[in-house]
CSV table of C-alpha atoms and ligand atoms in Angstrom, one decimal:
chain,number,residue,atom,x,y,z
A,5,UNK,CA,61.7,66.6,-11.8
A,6,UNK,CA,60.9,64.9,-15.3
A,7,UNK,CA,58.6,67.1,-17.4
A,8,UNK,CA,55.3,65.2,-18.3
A,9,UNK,CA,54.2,65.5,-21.9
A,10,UNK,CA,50.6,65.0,-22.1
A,11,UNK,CA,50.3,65.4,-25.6
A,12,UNK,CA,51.8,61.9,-26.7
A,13,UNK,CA,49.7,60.6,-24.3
A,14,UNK,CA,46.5,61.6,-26.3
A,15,UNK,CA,48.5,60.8,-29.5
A,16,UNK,CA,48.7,57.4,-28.4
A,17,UNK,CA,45.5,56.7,-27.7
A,18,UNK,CA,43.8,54.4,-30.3
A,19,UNK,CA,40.0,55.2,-30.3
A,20,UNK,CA,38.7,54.5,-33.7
A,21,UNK,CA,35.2,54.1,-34.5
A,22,UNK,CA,32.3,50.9,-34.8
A,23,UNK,CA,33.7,50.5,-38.7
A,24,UNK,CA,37.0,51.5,-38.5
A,25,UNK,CA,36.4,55.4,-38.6
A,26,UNK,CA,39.7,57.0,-38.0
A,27,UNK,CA,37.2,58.8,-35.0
A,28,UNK,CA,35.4,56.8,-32.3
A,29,UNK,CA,32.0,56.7,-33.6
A,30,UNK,CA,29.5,58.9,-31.9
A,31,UNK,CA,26.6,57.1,-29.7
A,32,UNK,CA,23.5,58.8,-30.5
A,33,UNK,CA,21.4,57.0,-27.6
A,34,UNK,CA,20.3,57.5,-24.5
A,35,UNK,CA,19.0,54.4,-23.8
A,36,UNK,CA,21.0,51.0,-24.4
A,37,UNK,CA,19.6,47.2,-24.6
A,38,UNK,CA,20.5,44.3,-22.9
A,39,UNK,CA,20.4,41.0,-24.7
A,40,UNK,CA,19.7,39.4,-20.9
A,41,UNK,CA,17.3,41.0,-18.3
A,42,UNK,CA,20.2,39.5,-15.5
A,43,UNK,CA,22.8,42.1,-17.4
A,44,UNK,CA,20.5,44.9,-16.6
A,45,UNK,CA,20.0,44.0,-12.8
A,46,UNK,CA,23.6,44.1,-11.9
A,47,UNK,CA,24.6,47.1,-14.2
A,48,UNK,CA,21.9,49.1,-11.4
A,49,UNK,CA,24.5,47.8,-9.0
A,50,UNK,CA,27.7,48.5,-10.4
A,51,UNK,CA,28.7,45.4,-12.0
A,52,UNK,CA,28.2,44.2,-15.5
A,53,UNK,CA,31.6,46.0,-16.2
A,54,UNK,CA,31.2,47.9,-19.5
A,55,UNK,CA,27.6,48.0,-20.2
A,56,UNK,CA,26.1,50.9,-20.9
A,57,UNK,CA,22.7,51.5,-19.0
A,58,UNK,CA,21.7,55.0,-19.5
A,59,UNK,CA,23.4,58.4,-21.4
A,60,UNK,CA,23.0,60.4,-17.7
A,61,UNK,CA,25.0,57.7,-16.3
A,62,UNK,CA,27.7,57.1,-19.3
A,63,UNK,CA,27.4,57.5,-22.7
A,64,UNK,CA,30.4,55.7,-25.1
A,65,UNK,CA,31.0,59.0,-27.4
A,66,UNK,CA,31.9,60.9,-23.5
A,67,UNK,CA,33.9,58.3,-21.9
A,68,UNK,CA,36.2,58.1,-25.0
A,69,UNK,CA,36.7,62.2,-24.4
A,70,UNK,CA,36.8,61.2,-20.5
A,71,UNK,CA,39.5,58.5,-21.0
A,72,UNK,CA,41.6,60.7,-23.5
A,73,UNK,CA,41.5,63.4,-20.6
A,74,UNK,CA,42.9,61.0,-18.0
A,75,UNK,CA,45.2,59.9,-20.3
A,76,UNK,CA,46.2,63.8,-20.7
A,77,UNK,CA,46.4,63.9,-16.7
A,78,UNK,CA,47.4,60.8,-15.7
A,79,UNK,CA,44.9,60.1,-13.5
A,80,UNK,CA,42.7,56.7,-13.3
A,81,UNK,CA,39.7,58.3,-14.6
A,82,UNK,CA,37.5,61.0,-16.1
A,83,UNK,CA,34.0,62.3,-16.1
A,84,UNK,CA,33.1,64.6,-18.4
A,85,UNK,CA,30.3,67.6,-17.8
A,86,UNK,CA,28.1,69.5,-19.5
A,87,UNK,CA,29.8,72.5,-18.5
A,88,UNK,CA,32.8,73.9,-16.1
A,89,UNK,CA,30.7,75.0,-13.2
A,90,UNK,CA,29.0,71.6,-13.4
A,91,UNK,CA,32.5,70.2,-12.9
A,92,UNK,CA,33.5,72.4,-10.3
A,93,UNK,CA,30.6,71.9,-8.2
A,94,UNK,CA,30.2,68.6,-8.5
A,95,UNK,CA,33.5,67.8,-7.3
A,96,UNK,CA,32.6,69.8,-4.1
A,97,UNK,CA,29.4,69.2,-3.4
A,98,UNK,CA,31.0,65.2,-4.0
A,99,UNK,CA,33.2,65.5,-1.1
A,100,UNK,CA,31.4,67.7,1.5
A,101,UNK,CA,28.4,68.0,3.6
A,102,UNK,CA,26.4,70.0,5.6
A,103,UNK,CA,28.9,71.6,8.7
A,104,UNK,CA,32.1,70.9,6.4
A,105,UNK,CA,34.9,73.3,5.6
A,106,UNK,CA,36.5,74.4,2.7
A,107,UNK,CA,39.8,77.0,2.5
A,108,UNK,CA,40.1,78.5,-1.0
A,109,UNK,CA,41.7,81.0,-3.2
A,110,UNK,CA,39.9,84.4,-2.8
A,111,UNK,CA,40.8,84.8,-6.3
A,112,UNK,CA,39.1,82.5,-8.7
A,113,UNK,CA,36.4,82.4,-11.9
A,114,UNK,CA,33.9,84.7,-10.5
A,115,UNK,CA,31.4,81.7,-10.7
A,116,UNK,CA,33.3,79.7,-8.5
A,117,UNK,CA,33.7,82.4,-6.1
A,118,UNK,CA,30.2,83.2,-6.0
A,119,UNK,CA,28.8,79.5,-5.5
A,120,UNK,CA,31.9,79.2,-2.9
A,121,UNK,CA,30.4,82.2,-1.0
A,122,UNK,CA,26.7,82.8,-2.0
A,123,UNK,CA,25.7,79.2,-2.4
A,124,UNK,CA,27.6,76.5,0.0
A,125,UNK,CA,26.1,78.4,3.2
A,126,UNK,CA,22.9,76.7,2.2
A,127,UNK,CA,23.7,73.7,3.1
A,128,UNK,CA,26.0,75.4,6.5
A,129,UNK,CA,28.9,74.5,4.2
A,130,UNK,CA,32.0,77.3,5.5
A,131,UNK,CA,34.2,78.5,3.8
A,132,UNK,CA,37.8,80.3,4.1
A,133,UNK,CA,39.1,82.9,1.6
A,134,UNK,CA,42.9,83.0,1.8
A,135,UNK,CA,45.4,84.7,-0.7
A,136,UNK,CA,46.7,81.1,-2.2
A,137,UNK,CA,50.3,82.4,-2.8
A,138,UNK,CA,50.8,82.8,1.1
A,139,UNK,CA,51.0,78.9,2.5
A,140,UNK,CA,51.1,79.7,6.0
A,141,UNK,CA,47.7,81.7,6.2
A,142,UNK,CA,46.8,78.4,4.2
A,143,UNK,CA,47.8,75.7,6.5
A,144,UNK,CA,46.5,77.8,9.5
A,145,UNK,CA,43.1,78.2,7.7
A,146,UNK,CA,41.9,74.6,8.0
A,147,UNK,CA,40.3,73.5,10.8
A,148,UNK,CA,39.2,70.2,11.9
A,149,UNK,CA,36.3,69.8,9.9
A,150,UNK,CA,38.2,71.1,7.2
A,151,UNK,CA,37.0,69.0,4.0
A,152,UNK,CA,39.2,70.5,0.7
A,153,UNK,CA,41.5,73.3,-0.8
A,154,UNK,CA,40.5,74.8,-3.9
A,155,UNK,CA,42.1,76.7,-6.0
A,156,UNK,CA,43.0,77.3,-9.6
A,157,UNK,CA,46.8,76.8,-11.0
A,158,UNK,CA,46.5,79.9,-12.9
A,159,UNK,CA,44.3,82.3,-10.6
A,160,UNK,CA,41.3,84.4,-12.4
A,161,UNK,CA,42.1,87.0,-13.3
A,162,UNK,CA,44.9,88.0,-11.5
A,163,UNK,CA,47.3,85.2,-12.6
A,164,UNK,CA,49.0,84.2,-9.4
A,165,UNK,CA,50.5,80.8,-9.4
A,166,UNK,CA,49.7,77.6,-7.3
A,167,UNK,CA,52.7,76.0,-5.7
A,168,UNK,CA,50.7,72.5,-6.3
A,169,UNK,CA,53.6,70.8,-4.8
A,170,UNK,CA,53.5,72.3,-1.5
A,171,UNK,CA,49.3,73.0,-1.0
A,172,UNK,CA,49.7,69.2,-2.5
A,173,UNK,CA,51.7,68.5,1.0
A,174,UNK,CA,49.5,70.5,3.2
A,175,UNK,CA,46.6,68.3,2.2
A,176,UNK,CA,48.0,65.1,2.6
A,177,UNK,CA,49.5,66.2,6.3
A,178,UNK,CA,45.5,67.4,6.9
A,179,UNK,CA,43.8,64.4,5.4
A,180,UNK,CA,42.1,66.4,3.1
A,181,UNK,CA,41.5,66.6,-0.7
A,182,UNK,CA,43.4,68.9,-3.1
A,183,UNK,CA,40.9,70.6,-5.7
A,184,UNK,CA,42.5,72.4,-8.5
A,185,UNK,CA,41.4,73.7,-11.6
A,186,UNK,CA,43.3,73.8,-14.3
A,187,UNK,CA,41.3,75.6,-17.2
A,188,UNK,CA,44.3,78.0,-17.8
A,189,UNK,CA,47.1,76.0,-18.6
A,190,UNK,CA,46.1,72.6,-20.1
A,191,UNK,CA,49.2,70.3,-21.1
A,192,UNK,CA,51.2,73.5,-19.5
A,193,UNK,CA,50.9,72.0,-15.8
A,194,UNK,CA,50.0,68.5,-14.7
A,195,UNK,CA,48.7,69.0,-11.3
A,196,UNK,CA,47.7,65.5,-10.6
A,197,UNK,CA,51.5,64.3,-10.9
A,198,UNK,CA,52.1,67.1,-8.6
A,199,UNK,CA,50.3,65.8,-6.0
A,200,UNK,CA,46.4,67.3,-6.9
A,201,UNK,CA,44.0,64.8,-5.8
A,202,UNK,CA,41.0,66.4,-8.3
A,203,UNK,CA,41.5,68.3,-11.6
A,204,UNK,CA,38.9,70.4,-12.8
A,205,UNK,CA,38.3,72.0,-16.7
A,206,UNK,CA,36.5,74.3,-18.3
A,207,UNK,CA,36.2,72.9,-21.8
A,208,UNK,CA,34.2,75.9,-23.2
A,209,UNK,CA,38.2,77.2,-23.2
A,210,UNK,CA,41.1,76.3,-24.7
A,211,UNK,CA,40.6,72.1,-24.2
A,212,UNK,CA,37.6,73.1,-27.3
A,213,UNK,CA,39.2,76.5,-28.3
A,214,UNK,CA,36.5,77.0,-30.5
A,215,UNK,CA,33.7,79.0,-28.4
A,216,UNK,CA,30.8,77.1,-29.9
A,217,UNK,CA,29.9,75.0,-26.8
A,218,UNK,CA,30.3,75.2,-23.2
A,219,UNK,CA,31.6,72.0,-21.4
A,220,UNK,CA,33.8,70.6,-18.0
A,221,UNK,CA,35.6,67.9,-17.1
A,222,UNK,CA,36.7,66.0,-13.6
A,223,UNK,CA,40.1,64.0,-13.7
A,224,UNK,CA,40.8,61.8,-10.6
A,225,UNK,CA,40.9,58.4,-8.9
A,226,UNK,CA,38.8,55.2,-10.0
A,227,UNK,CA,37.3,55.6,-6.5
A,228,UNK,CA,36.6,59.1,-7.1
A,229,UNK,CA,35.1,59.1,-10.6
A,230,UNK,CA,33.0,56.0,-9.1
A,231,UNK,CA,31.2,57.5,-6.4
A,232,UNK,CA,30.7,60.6,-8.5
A,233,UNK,CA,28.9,58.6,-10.7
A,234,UNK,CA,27.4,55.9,-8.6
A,235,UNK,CA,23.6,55.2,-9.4
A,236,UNK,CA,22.3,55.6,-5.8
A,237,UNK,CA,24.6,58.2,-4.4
A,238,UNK,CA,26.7,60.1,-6.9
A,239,UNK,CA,26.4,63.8,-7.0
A,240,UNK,CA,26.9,64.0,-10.8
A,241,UNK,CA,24.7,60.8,-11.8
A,242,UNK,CA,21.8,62.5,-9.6
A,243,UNK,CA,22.2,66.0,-10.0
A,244,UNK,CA,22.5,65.2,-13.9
A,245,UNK,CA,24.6,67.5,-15.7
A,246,UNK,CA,25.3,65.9,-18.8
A,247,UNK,CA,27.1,66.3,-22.0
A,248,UNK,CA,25.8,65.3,-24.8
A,249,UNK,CA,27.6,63.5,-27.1
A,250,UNK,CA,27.3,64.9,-30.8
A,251,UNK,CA,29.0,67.9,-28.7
A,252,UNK,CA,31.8,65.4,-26.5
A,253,UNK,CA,32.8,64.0,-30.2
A,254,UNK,CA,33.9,67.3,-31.2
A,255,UNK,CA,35.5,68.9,-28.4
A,256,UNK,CA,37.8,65.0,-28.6
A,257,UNK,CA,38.5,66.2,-31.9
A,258,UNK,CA,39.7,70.0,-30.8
A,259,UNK,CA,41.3,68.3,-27.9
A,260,UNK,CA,44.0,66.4,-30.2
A,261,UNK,CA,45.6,69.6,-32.0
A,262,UNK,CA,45.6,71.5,-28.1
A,263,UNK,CA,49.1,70.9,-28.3
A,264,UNK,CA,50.2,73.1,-31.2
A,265,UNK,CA,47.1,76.0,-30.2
A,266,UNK,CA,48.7,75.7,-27.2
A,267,UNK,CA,52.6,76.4,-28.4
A,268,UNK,CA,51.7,79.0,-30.6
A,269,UNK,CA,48.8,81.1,-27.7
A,270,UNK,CA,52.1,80.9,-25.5
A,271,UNK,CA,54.1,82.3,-28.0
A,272,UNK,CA,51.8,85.0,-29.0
A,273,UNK,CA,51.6,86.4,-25.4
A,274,UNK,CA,55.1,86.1,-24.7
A,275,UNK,CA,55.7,88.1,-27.4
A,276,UNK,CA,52.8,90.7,-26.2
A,277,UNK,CA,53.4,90.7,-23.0
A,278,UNK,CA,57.3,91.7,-23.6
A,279,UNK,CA,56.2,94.2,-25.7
A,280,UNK,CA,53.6,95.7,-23.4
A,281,UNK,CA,56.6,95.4,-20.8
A,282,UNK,CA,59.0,97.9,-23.0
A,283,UNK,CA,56.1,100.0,-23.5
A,284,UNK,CA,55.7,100.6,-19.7
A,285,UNK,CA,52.3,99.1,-18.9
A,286,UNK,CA,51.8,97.6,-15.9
A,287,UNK,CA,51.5,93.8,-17.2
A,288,UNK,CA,51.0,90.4,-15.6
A,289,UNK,CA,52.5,87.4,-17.1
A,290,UNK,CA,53.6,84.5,-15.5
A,291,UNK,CA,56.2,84.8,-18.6
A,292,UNK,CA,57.7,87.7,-17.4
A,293,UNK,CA,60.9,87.8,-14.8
A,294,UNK,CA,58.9,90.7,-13.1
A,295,UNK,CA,55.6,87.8,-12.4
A,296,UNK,CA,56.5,87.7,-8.6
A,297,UNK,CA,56.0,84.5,-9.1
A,298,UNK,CA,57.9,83.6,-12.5
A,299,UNK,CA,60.4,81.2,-10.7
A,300,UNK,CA,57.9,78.9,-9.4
A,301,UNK,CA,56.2,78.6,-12.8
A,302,UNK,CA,59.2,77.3,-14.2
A,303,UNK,CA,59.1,74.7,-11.5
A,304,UNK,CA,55.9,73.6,-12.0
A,305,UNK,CA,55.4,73.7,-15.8
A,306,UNK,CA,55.9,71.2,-18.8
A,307,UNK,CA,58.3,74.0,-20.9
A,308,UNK,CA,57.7,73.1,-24.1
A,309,UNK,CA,54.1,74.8,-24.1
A,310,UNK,CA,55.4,78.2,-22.7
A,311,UNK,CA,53.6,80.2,-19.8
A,312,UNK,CA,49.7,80.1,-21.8
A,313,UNK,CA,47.7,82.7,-23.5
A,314,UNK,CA,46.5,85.0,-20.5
A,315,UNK,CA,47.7,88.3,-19.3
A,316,UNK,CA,46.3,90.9,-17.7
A,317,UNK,CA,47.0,94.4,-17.9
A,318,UNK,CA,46.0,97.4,-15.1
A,319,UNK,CA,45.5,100.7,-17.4
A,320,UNK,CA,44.3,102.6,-14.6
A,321,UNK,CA,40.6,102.9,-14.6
A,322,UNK,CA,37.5,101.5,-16.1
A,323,UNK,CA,37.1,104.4,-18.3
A,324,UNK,CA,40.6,103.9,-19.9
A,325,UNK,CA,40.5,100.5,-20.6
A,326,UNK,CA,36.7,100.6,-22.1
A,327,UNK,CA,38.3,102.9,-24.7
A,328,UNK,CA,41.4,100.6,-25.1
A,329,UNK,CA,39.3,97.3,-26.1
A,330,UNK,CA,36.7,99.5,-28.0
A,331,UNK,CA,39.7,100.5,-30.2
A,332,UNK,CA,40.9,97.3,-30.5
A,333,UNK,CA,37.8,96.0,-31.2
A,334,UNK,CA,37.8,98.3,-33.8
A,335,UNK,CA,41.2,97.4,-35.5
A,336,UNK,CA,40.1,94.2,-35.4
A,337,UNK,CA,42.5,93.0,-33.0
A,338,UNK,CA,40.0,91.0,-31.3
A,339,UNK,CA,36.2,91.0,-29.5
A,340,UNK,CA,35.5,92.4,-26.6
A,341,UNK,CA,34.0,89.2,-24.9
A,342,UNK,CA,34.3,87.2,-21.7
A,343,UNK,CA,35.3,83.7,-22.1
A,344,UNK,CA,39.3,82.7,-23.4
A,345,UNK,CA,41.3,80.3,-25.5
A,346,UNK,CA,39.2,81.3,-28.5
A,347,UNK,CA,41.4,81.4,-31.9
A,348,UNK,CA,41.0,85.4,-32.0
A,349,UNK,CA,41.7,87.4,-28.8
A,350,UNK,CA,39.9,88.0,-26.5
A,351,UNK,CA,39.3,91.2,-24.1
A,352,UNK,CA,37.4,92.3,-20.7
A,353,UNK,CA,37.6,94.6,-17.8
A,354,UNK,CA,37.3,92.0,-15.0
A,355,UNK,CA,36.0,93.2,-12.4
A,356,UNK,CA,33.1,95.2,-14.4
A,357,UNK,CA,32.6,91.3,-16.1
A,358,UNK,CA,33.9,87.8,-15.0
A,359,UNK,CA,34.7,88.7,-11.8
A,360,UNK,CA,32.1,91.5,-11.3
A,361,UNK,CA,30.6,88.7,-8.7
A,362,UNK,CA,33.5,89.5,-6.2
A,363,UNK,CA,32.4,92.6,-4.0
A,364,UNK,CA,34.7,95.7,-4.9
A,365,UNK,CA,35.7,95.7,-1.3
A,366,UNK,CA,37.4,92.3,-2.0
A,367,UNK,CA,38.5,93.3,-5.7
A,368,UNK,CA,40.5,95.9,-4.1
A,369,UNK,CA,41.9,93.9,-1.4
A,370,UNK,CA,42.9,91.5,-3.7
A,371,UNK,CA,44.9,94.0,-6.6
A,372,UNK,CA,41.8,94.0,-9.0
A,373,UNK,CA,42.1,97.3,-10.1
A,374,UNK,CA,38.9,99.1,-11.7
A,375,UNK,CA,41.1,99.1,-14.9
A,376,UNK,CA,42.4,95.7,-15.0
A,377,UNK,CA,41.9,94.4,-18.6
A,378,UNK,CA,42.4,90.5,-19.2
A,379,UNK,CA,43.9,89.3,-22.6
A,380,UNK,CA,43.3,86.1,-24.2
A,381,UNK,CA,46.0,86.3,-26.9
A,382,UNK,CA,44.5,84.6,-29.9
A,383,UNK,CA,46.4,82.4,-32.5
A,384,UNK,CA,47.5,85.2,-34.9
A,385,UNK,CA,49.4,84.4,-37.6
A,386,UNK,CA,52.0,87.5,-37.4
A,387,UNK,CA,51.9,88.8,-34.1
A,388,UNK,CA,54.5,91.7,-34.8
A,389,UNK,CA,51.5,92.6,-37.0
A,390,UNK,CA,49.2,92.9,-33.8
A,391,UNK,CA,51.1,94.5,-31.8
A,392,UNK,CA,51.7,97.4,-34.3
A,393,UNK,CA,48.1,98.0,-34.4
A,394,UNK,CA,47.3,97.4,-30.3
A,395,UNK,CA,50.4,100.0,-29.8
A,396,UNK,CA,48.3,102.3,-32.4
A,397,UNK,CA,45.6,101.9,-30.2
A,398,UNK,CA,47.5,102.3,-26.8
A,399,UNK,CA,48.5,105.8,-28.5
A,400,UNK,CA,45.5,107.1,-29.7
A,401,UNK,CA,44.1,106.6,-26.0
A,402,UNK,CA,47.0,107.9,-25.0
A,403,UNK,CA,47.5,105.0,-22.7
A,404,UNK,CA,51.4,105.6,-23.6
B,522,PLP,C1,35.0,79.7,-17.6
B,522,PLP,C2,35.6,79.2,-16.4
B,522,PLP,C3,34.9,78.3,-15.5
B,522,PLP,C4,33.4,78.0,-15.7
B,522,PLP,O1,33.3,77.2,-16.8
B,522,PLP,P1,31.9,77.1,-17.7
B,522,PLP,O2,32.3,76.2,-18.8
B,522,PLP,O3,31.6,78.5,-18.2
B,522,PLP,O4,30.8,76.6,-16.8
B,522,PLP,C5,35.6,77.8,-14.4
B,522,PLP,N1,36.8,78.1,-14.2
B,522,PLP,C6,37.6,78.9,-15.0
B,522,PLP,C7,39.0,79.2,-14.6
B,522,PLP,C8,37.0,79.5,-16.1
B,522,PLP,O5,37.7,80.3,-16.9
């Protein structure tokens, strides 16, 4: 298949601003005037194309970051949020309703997997946990009131990979939508040319790569994004989650140098996770020949901007890898934080953190060990450097 590259697409995009500003100026309103009282009538009905009516609805300085995002994934539309849960639930609570069915990943952002199982059943929504990697318990999960599959390209935290392709096909034979999110590897995988119907994002993570704001995004159809947003019906124009737009016209700016973060996080935890390899840890990284899933990563990826900036490492219990990332933290590695695709690495025992939301039962079931300690390798400079010093650290704890 020919590899997408989603950078030039935002490159290409010429957004400048009211006066020529080299960016798209930002629309400090939330409230717009209509020269003619007819214009304001039929904007309430979905026509007057390109009016603006009101900032919950659509504000200029977020549809220039929603368009530059579609452009990015090649979808008709985007919709912008004013954070990735917002997103995420949107999209679901969009397409289902009370008595549906959804089959998802049992591994995903602990948020997701505690709306998925804590809140849906409010409104009798059910909902399948299957191990994503294994299609056939997959395509014998969904039933005839089967709605949607979720899952995440990249799982949390556990980094198995989404054959988007083939989940892809099993939706289309069902009828059903294909919800992915792809907060893990922007520009790295294109899931809607692979067949998703909904992409999802985190922005509070590497899209913004800055950790000052928390932000989502929904790439999809024209139809989609329409209803989402429709005046009388749409889920995110009446549930209201909205971005506001001093904070959209920075996170456009972050999103056009993604590329080169991007590049250079995959080339730091390449190098890391090799190293960590040698060193004997037990490491996942979709990098890796030993990822059991390293071939079909290939498959699905855009090369050029390497396997991303997560890995996760088991160092055996709890206890062992609190005193890794305290040393670390320390040497100045990194922070010990939640949260990822921040310019400095990032480290945290998952299932005592982002994925403490999963019961241990499940964590267990699933591989997450007590001492599973997810990386999000920052932009660093010299990275031989780092690892000298997170090796100094692995010894003093006598990890190796
Ligand atoms: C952080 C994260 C979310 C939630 O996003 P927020 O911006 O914190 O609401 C969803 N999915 C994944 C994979 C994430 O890492």
């Amino acid at each position: 298949m020919k590899k997408k590259d989603p950078a030039s697409r935002i490159q290409d995009l010429r957004q400048f601003g009211e006066f020529g500003g080299v960016n798209p100026s930002i629309t400090d309103s939330s409230t717009y005037t209509f020269l003619e009282a007819d214009t304001m009538v039929d904007s309430f009905h979905g026509e007057a194309q390109g009016c603006f009516l009101y900032s919950r609805h659509w504000n200029p300085s977020n549809k220039y970051l929603a368009d530059a995002l579609a452009a990015m994934e090649e979808t008709e539309e985007g919709w912008i949020t004013a954070s990735g849960m917002a997103a995420i639930t949107c999209a679901i609570l969009e397409l289902c309703k009370c008595g549906d069915h959804i089959v998802t990943s049992v591994t995903t952002y602990g948020g997701t997997f505690a709306f998925l199982k804590n809140y849906l059943p409010k409104f009798n929504i059910d909902v399948s946990f299957v191990n994503i990697v294994d299609l056939d318990s997959v395509e014998k999960a969904v039933r005839p009131n089967t709605r949607l599959i979720y899952t995440e390209t990249l799982t949390n935290p556990l980094l198995q990979v989404s054959d988007v392709s083939a989940l892809s096909g099993i939706c289309k034979k069902h009828g059903i939508k294909f919800i992915i999110d792809n907060t893990f590897t922007p520009l790295i995988v294109s899931p809607a040319a692979l067949g998703a119907d909904i992409v999802v994002y985190s922005m509070t993570k590497f899209i913004n790569g800055k950790n000052d704001c928390v932000a989502g995004a929904i790439c999809s159809s024209a139809d989609f994004i329409n209803s989402l947003s429709d005046v009388n019906s749409g889920t995110a124009m009446l549930l209201g989650p909205v971005l506001d737009p001093l904070r959209s016209s920075s996170i456009l700016k972050n999103l056009n140098t993604l590329h080169i973060r991007m590049k250079q996080h995959s080339r730091n935890a390449m190098y890391i996770a090799e190293r960590m390899f040698e060193a004997g840890l037990k490491i996942t990284y979709p990098g890796l020949e030993s990822h059991p899933q390293h071939e079909l990563m290939k498959e699905i990826m855009n090369p050029e901007f390497g396997f991303g900036g997560m890995l996760a490492v088991d160092l055996g219990d709890h206890e062992t890898s609190y005193r890794v990332m305290q040393a670390m933290q320390d040497q100045d590695i990194g922070y010990l934080a939640v949260s990822l695709g921040y310019f400095k690495t990032l480290f945290s025992n998952s299932g005592h953190s982002t994925s403490s939301e999963v019961p241990e039962d499940i964590q267990r079931e699933i591989g997450l060990s007590d001492g599973l300690t997810r990386f999000s390798i920052g932009l660093d400079n010299d990275i031989e450097r780092t690892w000298a010093k997170m090796l100094g650290c692995l010894k003093e704890t006598r990890v190796v």
